[in-house]
Short mmCIF file of C-alpha atoms in Angstrom, two decimals:
data_model
loop_
_atom_site.label_atom_id
_atom_site.label_comp_id
_atom_site.label_asym_id
_atom_site.label_seq_id
_atom_site.Cartn_x
_atom_site.Cartn_y
_atom_site.Cartn_z
CA MET A 1 -19.52 12.77 -25.70
CA GLY A 2 -16.20 11.48 -27.01
CA GLU A 3 -13.94 8.79 -25.68
CA PRO A 4 -13.64 8.76 -21.87
CA ARG A 5 -10.55 10.57 -20.63
CA TYR A 6 -8.71 9.28 -17.59
CA PRO A 7 -7.31 11.85 -15.13
CA LEU A 8 -3.62 11.21 -15.87
CA GLN A 9 -4.01 10.59 -19.58
CA GLY A 10 -1.15 12.27 -21.47
CA VAL A 11 1.26 11.98 -18.51
CA THR A 12 4.40 9.92 -19.14
CA VAL A 13 6.09 8.34 -16.12
CA LEU A 14 9.55 6.78 -15.99
CA ASP A 15 9.33 4.09 -13.34
CA LEU A 16 12.67 3.15 -11.79
CA GLY A 17 10.91 1.71 -8.77
CA GLN A 18 11.62 -1.65 -7.22
CA ILE A 19 9.84 -4.14 -4.94
CA TYR A 20 6.62 -2.52 -3.59
CA ASN A 21 7.08 1.16 -2.71
CA GLY A 22 7.76 2.91 -6.02
CA PRO A 23 5.97 0.33 -8.20
CA TYR A 24 2.73 0.76 -6.25
CA ALA A 25 2.80 4.53 -6.77
CA THR A 26 3.33 4.07 -10.50
CA PHE A 27 0.69 1.31 -10.69
CA LEU A 28 -1.84 3.82 -9.34
CA MET A 29 -0.70 6.27 -12.02
CA ALA A 30 -1.02 3.69 -14.78
CA MET A 31 -4.52 2.82 -13.65
CA ALA A 32 -5.37 6.54 -13.69
CA GLY A 33 -4.38 6.72 -17.35
CA ALA A 34 -0.67 7.60 -17.32
CA ARG A 35 1.79 5.95 -19.70
CA VAL A 36 4.20 4.24 -17.34
CA ILE A 37 7.52 2.99 -18.67
CA LYS A 38 9.04 0.51 -16.25
CA ILE A 39 12.82 0.75 -16.51
CA GLU A 40 14.72 -2.26 -15.17
CA PRO A 41 18.32 -3.43 -15.15
CA ARG A 42 19.09 -5.97 -17.85
CA GLU A 43 18.70 -8.75 -15.31
CA GLY A 44 15.35 -7.38 -14.10
CA GLU A 45 14.35 -5.71 -10.84
CA SER A 46 14.45 -7.54 -7.50
CA LEU A 47 10.76 -8.42 -7.31
CA ARG A 48 10.87 -10.05 -10.74
CA HIS A 49 13.58 -12.38 -9.42
CA ARG A 50 11.26 -13.55 -6.67
CA THR A 51 9.05 -15.13 -9.31
CA LEU A 52 11.54 -18.00 -9.21
CA ILE A 53 10.39 -18.69 -5.65
CA GLY A 54 7.07 -20.47 -5.24
CA GLY A 55 4.10 -18.12 -5.07
CA ALA A 56 6.08 -14.92 -5.53
CA ALA A 57 4.90 -14.18 -9.07
CA LEU A 58 1.62 -12.54 -8.03
CA PRO A 59 3.16 -9.44 -6.36
CA PHE A 60 5.13 -8.58 -9.50
CA ALA A 61 2.12 -9.22 -11.74
CA MET A 62 -0.17 -7.10 -9.52
CA LEU A 63 2.14 -4.10 -9.26
CA ASN A 64 3.25 -4.00 -12.86
CA SER A 65 0.04 -4.37 -14.81
CA ASN A 66 -0.50 -1.76 -17.53
CA LYS A 67 3.18 -0.76 -17.74
CA LEU A 68 5.61 -0.82 -20.66
CA ALA A 69 8.69 -2.87 -19.78
CA VAL A 70 12.15 -1.81 -20.94
CA THR A 71 15.67 -2.65 -19.84
CA LEU A 72 18.45 -0.12 -19.31
CA ASN A 73 21.93 -0.42 -17.88
CA LEU A 74 22.59 2.79 -15.94
CA LYS A 75 26.15 1.68 -15.22
CA ARG A 76 26.97 2.35 -18.87
CA ALA A 77 27.42 5.91 -20.12
CA ARG A 78 25.10 5.27 -23.07
CA GLY A 79 22.45 3.96 -20.68
CA ARG A 80 22.59 7.14 -18.65
CA GLU A 81 22.37 9.18 -21.85
CA LEU A 82 19.20 7.31 -22.83
CA LEU A 83 17.63 7.94 -19.43
CA ILE A 84 18.39 11.65 -19.73
CA GLU A 85 16.85 11.70 -23.20
CA MET A 86 13.72 9.97 -21.89
CA ALA A 87 13.54 12.40 -18.95
CA ARG A 88 13.67 15.26 -21.45
CA ARG A 89 10.34 14.01 -22.86
CA ALA A 90 8.72 12.64 -19.68
CA ASP A 91 6.57 14.26 -17.01
CA VAL A 92 7.54 12.18 -13.99
CA VAL A 93 10.51 10.12 -12.83
CA ILE A 94 10.04 7.86 -9.79
CA GLU A 95 12.73 5.93 -7.96
CA ASN A 96 13.00 4.33 -4.53
CA PHE A 97 16.70 3.58 -4.32
CA LEU A 98 18.85 4.32 -1.29
CA PRO A 99 19.19 8.14 -1.20
CA GLY A 100 22.14 9.31 -3.26
CA THR A 101 22.14 6.36 -5.66
CA MET A 102 20.87 8.31 -8.67
CA GLU A 103 23.27 11.17 -7.93
CA ARG A 104 26.21 8.76 -7.82
CA LEU A 105 25.17 7.45 -11.23
CA GLY A 106 25.05 10.99 -12.58
CA VAL A 107 21.30 11.02 -13.25
CA GLY A 108 19.96 12.63 -10.08
CA TYR A 109 17.36 15.35 -9.79
CA GLU A 110 19.61 18.29 -10.62
CA THR A 111 20.85 16.60 -13.79
CA LEU A 112 17.40 15.63 -15.01
CA ARG A 113 15.85 18.96 -14.08
CA GLY A 114 18.57 20.60 -16.15
CA VAL A 115 17.20 19.01 -19.31
CA ASN A 116 13.52 19.29 -18.34
CA PRO A 117 12.49 22.02 -15.89
CA ARG A 118 8.89 20.70 -16.01
CA LEU A 119 9.93 17.28 -14.68
CA ILE A 120 8.46 15.94 -11.43
CA TYR A 121 11.17 13.87 -9.75
CA ALA A 122 9.74 11.60 -7.03
CA SER A 123 11.94 9.85 -4.50
CA GLY A 124 10.67 7.19 -2.12
CA SER A 125 12.90 5.83 0.63
CA GLY A 126 12.81 4.35 4.09
CA PHE A 127 14.09 7.30 6.08
CA GLY A 128 14.20 10.21 3.64
CA ARG A 129 16.85 12.19 1.80
CA THR A 130 17.86 14.11 4.94
CA GLY A 131 18.37 13.34 8.61
CA PRO A 132 20.64 11.10 10.68
CA TYR A 133 19.04 7.87 9.42
CA ARG A 134 19.28 8.81 5.74
CA ASP A 135 21.66 5.99 4.79
CA TYR A 136 20.13 3.23 6.90
CA PRO A 137 19.03 0.25 4.79
CA ALA A 138 15.25 0.10 4.68
CA MET A 139 12.86 -2.75 4.17
CA ASP A 140 9.27 -2.92 5.38
CA ILE A 141 10.18 -4.81 8.56
CA THR A 142 13.01 -2.41 9.46
CA ILE A 143 10.61 0.52 9.17
CA GLN A 144 8.03 -1.35 11.24
CA ALA A 145 10.70 -1.79 13.89
CA MET A 146 11.99 1.80 13.83
CA SER A 147 8.55 3.42 13.60
CA GLY A 148 7.08 1.77 16.69
CA VAL A 149 4.62 -0.33 14.69
CA MET A 150 6.12 -3.58 15.96
CA SER A 151 6.17 -2.34 19.56
CA VAL A 152 2.37 -2.06 19.57
CA THR A 153 1.65 -5.20 17.54
CA GLY A 154 1.22 -8.60 19.16
CA SER A 155 0.02 -9.98 22.48
CA PRO A 156 0.70 -8.13 25.74
CA ASP A 157 2.84 -10.99 27.04
CA GLY A 158 4.51 -11.72 23.70
CA PRO A 159 7.36 -10.22 21.70
CA PRO A 160 7.04 -7.27 19.32
CA THR A 161 5.47 -8.60 16.13
CA LYS A 162 5.46 -7.41 12.55
CA THR A 163 2.16 -6.93 10.77
CA GLY A 164 1.32 -9.56 8.18
CA PRO A 165 1.00 -7.10 5.27
CA ALA A 166 3.89 -4.88 4.12
CA LEU A 167 2.12 -1.79 5.43
CA CYS A 168 5.09 0.59 5.46
CA ASP A 169 5.99 -0.07 1.82
CA PHE A 170 2.43 0.58 0.68
CA PHE A 171 1.91 3.57 2.98
CA GLY A 172 5.02 5.01 1.39
CA GLY A 173 3.84 4.23 -2.15
CA THR A 174 0.40 5.71 -1.55
CA HIS A 175 1.87 8.94 -0.19
CA LEU A 176 4.35 9.06 -3.07
CA TYR A 177 1.45 8.91 -5.52
CA GLY A 178 -0.19 11.79 -3.65
CA ALA A 179 2.99 13.84 -3.74
CA VAL A 180 3.34 13.36 -7.51
CA VAL A 181 -0.23 14.33 -8.39
CA THR A 182 0.05 17.33 -6.05
CA ALA A 183 3.18 18.44 -7.91
CA LEU A 184 1.48 17.86 -11.26
CA TYR A 185 -1.34 20.12 -10.13
CA GLU A 186 1.17 22.79 -9.09
CA ARG A 187 2.90 22.50 -12.47
CA GLU A 188 -0.38 23.38 -14.16
CA GLN A 189 -0.26 26.68 -12.28
CA THR A 190 3.46 27.47 -12.52
CA GLY A 191 4.79 25.52 -15.48
CA ARG A 192 7.62 24.20 -13.29
CA GLY A 193 8.35 20.76 -11.92
CA ARG A 194 9.90 19.95 -8.59
CA LEU A 195 11.45 17.26 -6.43
CA VAL A 196 9.04 15.42 -4.11
CA GLU A 197 9.97 12.77 -1.59
CA VAL A 198 8.27 10.45 0.87
CA ALA A 199 9.96 8.56 3.67
CA MET A 200 8.21 5.38 4.79
CA LEU A 201 9.06 6.23 8.42
CA ASP A 202 7.20 9.53 8.07
CA ALA A 203 4.26 8.02 6.19
CA VAL A 204 3.45 5.35 8.76
CA TYR A 205 3.55 7.60 11.84
CA PHE A 206 -0.08 8.73 11.66
CA SER A 207 -1.28 5.12 11.69
CA LEU A 208 -0.11 4.93 15.32
CA ALA A 209 -2.79 7.46 16.35
CA SER A 210 -4.62 5.25 18.87
CA SER A 211 -1.42 4.04 20.52
CA LEU A 212 0.01 7.56 20.61
CA GLY A 213 -3.18 8.81 22.22
CA LEU A 214 -2.82 6.25 25.00
CA TYR A 215 0.87 7.04 25.43
CA PHE A 216 0.45 10.79 25.77
CA GLY A 217 -2.76 10.41 27.73
CA SER A 218 -0.94 8.27 30.27
CA GLY A 219 1.63 11.00 30.91
CA GLY A 220 4.28 9.71 28.52
CA TYR A 221 5.72 12.84 26.91
CA GLY A 222 9.15 11.32 26.69
CA GLY A 223 9.07 9.84 30.17
CA PRO A 224 8.80 6.17 31.16
CA ILE A 225 6.20 4.14 29.34
CA ASN A 226 3.61 3.17 31.91
CA PHE A 227 1.01 1.29 29.90
CA PRO A 228 0.90 -2.05 28.04
CA GLN A 229 2.47 -1.41 24.64
CA ARG A 230 0.89 -4.41 22.93
CA THR A 231 -2.83 -4.96 23.22
CA GLY A 232 -3.32 -8.01 21.01
CA ASN A 233 -6.66 -7.69 19.25
CA ARG A 234 -7.97 -5.14 21.72
CA HIS A 235 -8.21 -1.43 20.92
CA SER A 236 -4.73 0.08 20.68
CA GLY A 237 -5.84 3.11 22.71
CA ARG A 238 -7.69 0.99 25.32
CA ALA A 239 -10.70 3.19 24.64
CA ALA A 240 -13.34 0.68 23.53
CA ALA A 241 -14.77 -2.66 24.62
CA PRO A 242 -15.76 -5.05 23.30
CA TYR A 243 -13.09 -4.57 20.66
CA SER A 244 -11.48 -7.87 19.81
CA VAL A 245 -11.59 -11.12 17.88
CA TYR A 246 -13.64 -13.92 19.37
CA ARG A 247 -13.68 -17.65 18.70
CA THR A 248 -16.88 -19.07 17.22
CA ALA A 249 -17.85 -22.70 16.78
CA ASP A 250 -16.01 -22.86 13.45
CA GLY A 251 -13.77 -19.81 13.16
CA TYR A 252 -13.29 -16.28 14.43
CA ILE A 253 -15.17 -12.99 14.26
CA ALA A 254 -14.21 -9.40 15.07
CA ILE A 255 -16.76 -7.52 17.16
CA LEU A 256 -16.51 -3.94 18.42
CA CYS A 257 -18.64 -1.33 20.12
CA VAL A 258 -17.35 2.23 20.23
CA ASN A 259 -20.49 3.92 21.57
CA ASN A 260 -23.61 3.20 23.60
CA LYS A 261 -25.75 2.67 20.51
CA HIS A 262 -23.50 -0.19 19.42
CA TRP A 263 -23.47 -1.64 22.92
CA ASN A 264 -27.23 -1.56 23.28
CA SER A 265 -27.65 -3.17 19.86
CA LEU A 266 -25.22 -5.90 20.87
CA LEU A 267 -27.10 -6.56 24.12
CA LYS A 268 -30.32 -6.94 22.12
CA ALA A 269 -28.65 -9.39 19.73
CA MET A 270 -27.25 -11.34 22.71
CA GLU A 271 -30.60 -11.24 24.54
CA ARG A 272 -28.73 -9.80 27.49
CA GLU A 273 -30.80 -6.72 28.22
CA ASP A 274 -29.98 -7.29 31.91
CA LEU A 275 -26.48 -5.93 31.29
CA ARG A 276 -27.93 -2.49 30.52
CA LYS A 277 -28.33 -2.03 34.29
CA ASP A 278 -24.78 -3.17 35.11
CA GLU A 279 -22.98 -0.02 36.23
CA ARG A 280 -19.62 -1.46 35.12
CA PHE A 281 -20.75 -1.19 31.51
CA GLU A 282 -22.72 2.06 31.52
CA THR A 283 -20.29 4.13 29.38
CA PRO A 284 -17.53 3.46 26.83
CA LYS A 285 -14.95 4.50 29.43
CA LYS A 286 -16.30 2.08 32.03
CA ARG A 287 -16.53 -0.72 29.49
CA ALA A 288 -12.91 -0.15 28.47
CA ALA A 289 -11.92 -0.34 32.14
CA HIS A 290 -13.67 -3.71 32.41
CA GLU A 291 -12.55 -5.24 29.12
CA GLU A 292 -11.56 -8.53 30.78
CA GLN A 293 -15.09 -9.12 32.03
CA ILE A 294 -16.59 -8.06 28.70
CA ASP A 295 -14.30 -10.42 26.80
CA GLU A 296 -15.40 -13.29 29.03
CA ILE A 297 -19.05 -12.51 28.28
CA MET A 298 -18.37 -12.14 24.57
CA GLY A 299 -16.31 -15.32 24.40
CA ALA A 300 -19.04 -17.40 26.01
CA PHE A 301 -21.61 -15.88 23.64
CA ALA A 302 -19.67 -16.16 20.36
CA VAL A 303 -18.67 -19.80 20.72
CA ARG A 304 -22.34 -20.83 20.65
CA PHE A 305 -22.61 -19.84 16.98
CA GLY A 306 -20.98 -20.62 13.67
CA ARG A 307 -18.92 -17.74 12.32
CA ASP A 308 -21.22 -16.82 9.45
CA GLU A 309 -24.35 -17.43 11.53
CA LEU A 310 -23.14 -14.96 14.14
CA PHE A 311 -22.09 -12.46 11.48
CA LYS A 312 -25.63 -12.44 10.05
CA LEU A 313 -27.18 -12.06 13.49
CA LEU A 314 -24.99 -9.10 14.42
CA LEU A 315 -25.46 -7.46 11.04
CA LYS A 316 -29.21 -7.69 11.54
CA HIS A 317 -28.78 -5.65 14.73
CA ARG A 318 -26.29 -3.23 13.13
CA VAL A 319 -23.42 -4.25 15.41
CA PRO A 320 -19.98 -3.52 13.87
CA CYS A 321 -18.43 -6.91 13.13
CA ALA A 322 -16.71 -8.97 10.48
CA PRO A 323 -15.73 -12.61 10.02
CA VAL A 324 -12.00 -13.30 10.02
CA ARG A 325 -11.52 -14.60 6.50
CA ASP A 326 -8.62 -16.45 4.95
CA LEU A 327 -6.95 -15.48 1.67
CA ALA A 328 -8.93 -18.02 -0.34
CA GLU A 329 -12.14 -16.32 0.78
CA VAL A 330 -10.76 -12.86 0.05
CA THR A 331 -9.45 -13.61 -3.44
CA ASN A 332 -12.81 -15.19 -4.34
CA ASP A 333 -14.84 -12.48 -2.60
CA PRO A 334 -18.02 -11.71 -4.61
CA HIS A 335 -18.04 -8.07 -3.47
CA LEU A 336 -14.49 -7.37 -4.66
CA HIS A 337 -15.20 -9.09 -7.97
CA ALA A 338 -18.56 -7.35 -8.42
CA ARG A 339 -16.86 -3.97 -7.95
CA GLY A 340 -14.14 -4.94 -10.39
CA MET A 341 -11.42 -4.49 -7.78
CA LEU A 342 -10.39 -8.09 -8.39
CA GLN A 343 -10.47 -9.81 -11.75
CA TRP A 344 -9.46 -13.34 -12.64
CA MET A 345 -6.80 -13.28 -15.32
CA ASP A 346 -4.95 -15.96 -17.26
CA HIS A 347 -1.52 -14.37 -17.09
CA PRO A 348 0.72 -15.40 -20.01
CA GLN A 349 3.67 -16.03 -17.66
CA TYR A 350 2.17 -16.85 -14.27
CA GLY A 351 -1.06 -18.65 -15.03
CA ARG A 352 -4.43 -17.93 -13.45
CA ILE A 353 -4.26 -15.13 -10.90
CA ALA A 354 -6.62 -12.75 -9.11
CA ALA A 355 -5.32 -9.47 -10.51
CA ALA A 356 -6.15 -6.25 -8.68
CA ARG A 357 -7.17 -2.83 -9.94
CA SER A 358 -6.54 0.53 -8.30
CA PRO A 359 -8.67 1.40 -5.26
CA LEU A 360 -9.07 4.88 -6.81
CA ARG A 361 -12.32 5.34 -8.74
CA PHE A 362 -13.05 8.12 -11.22
CA ASP A 363 -16.59 9.00 -12.21
CA ASP A 364 -17.60 8.94 -15.89
CA VAL A 365 -14.77 6.64 -17.00
CA PRO A 366 -14.90 2.83 -16.96
CA LEU A 367 -12.47 0.88 -14.85
CA MET A 368 -9.12 0.76 -16.61
CA PRO A 369 -8.80 -2.55 -18.49
CA LEU A 370 -6.06 -4.68 -16.95
CA ILE A 371 -3.07 -5.46 -19.13
CA PRO A 372 -0.83 -8.26 -17.80
CA SER A 373 2.63 -7.31 -16.58
CA ALA A 374 5.10 -7.65 -19.46
CA LYS A 375 8.15 -9.84 -19.88
CA LEU A 376 11.49 -8.22 -19.13
CA GLY A 377 12.30 -5.71 -21.88
CA ALA A 378 9.18 -6.56 -23.88
CA GLN A 379 8.70 -2.97 -25.06
CA ASN A 380 12.35 -2.08 -25.75
CA ALA A 381 11.68 -1.59 -29.45
CA ASP A 382 8.42 0.32 -28.87
CA VAL A 383 10.02 2.77 -26.46
CA TYR A 384 13.54 3.20 -27.86
CA SER A 385 12.61 3.11 -31.53
CA GLY A 386 8.95 4.15 -31.51
CA TRP A 387 9.23 6.87 -28.84
CA LEU A 388 12.87 7.97 -28.86
CA GLY A 389 13.27 7.43 -32.60
CA LEU A 390 16.34 5.17 -32.58
CA SER A 391 16.92 3.15 -35.72
CA LYS A 392 16.94 -0.62 -35.82
CA PRO A 393 20.77 -0.73 -36.22
CA GLU A 394 21.11 1.58 -33.19
CA LEU A 395 18.83 -0.68 -31.19
CA GLU A 396 20.86 -3.74 -32.14
CA GLN A 397 24.06 -1.95 -31.15
CA LEU A 398 22.62 -1.11 -27.74
CA GLN A 399 21.87 -4.78 -27.24
CA ARG A 400 25.37 -5.84 -28.29
CA GLU A 401 26.91 -3.32 -25.92
CA GLU A 402 24.67 -4.56 -23.09
CA VAL A 403 23.08 -1.14 -22.64
CA ILE A 404 19.55 -2.55 -22.96
#
């Protein structure tokens, strides 16, 4: 056997992404073996600027590992010419600007496809390239608001609440990766590229499945909403109990039972076999209807134990559960480090960080070695001279003219 070959080895990606959405898609590609050239304005992309704010360096470092960093001023004619020349040689272009931005600059899909019919052009946005909301500004929280995510997040008697993680950005980036590799597969059959797009609003909709089930099951269908929209830590579809987070003597633990096997195992762990005969709790449907009483029972039980002590007890009885861990515990998690998902790295710019690899695993190839995210424009000479073939005087002229 020769050297291991990664699935996207030989694919060249021009990454015009910014913040989380596009850069996550291209990070997944880089970790699958693609050569990813991160193209930034001369001042750097927005997320790089956040490194000036305390603690904001890690997101940029995580999302831009294993990428070549170049600068390019697309507001200059020569900059646009260079992008077109790179697109002529590339396989994929990814951007997540407001729809129409690349077209206004004169380097949209039709222009780039004209020089490279095999090109996959991937566009990520908040609301998509078509539709009434096309030009709405989109950030993760605005998509959470528009998608209904915030309406079902939080306590029943509290306000709509955003999720802690930037779910919509990463849902969009994950789907964008899928769209690109799908188009690459098609190109193998047809020899032609295509435009693919993912709207964050579209991508997050399926995650509302439990809440949508409750809505339509309650006779919603566009009529008045007649059920609690926010369920706190309880099941979003009000279809399981216990299904919540409970206080222990020294923390919190999530415990859930979605079928009778789980419930009976929990009763054994609790030494409450008497509850087997309680008709209120005979079936999942009945338990869901009596979630208040179940939560009272669970609360009184859980607080008798330390968090980790209770976790071990419930695991022993195969009850679905998990301790609520803080970020210090997660970034030092022995499981994530043993799998190689997390790796401690002394980053040349940002110091010691827990760098992350791709969640995607490919058999018969080792995990892709992590290369720290590069300084702004660090590979200008490698890409413009080494790849495009520009001479050193041409490179110096581009710098003087503020093109790169």
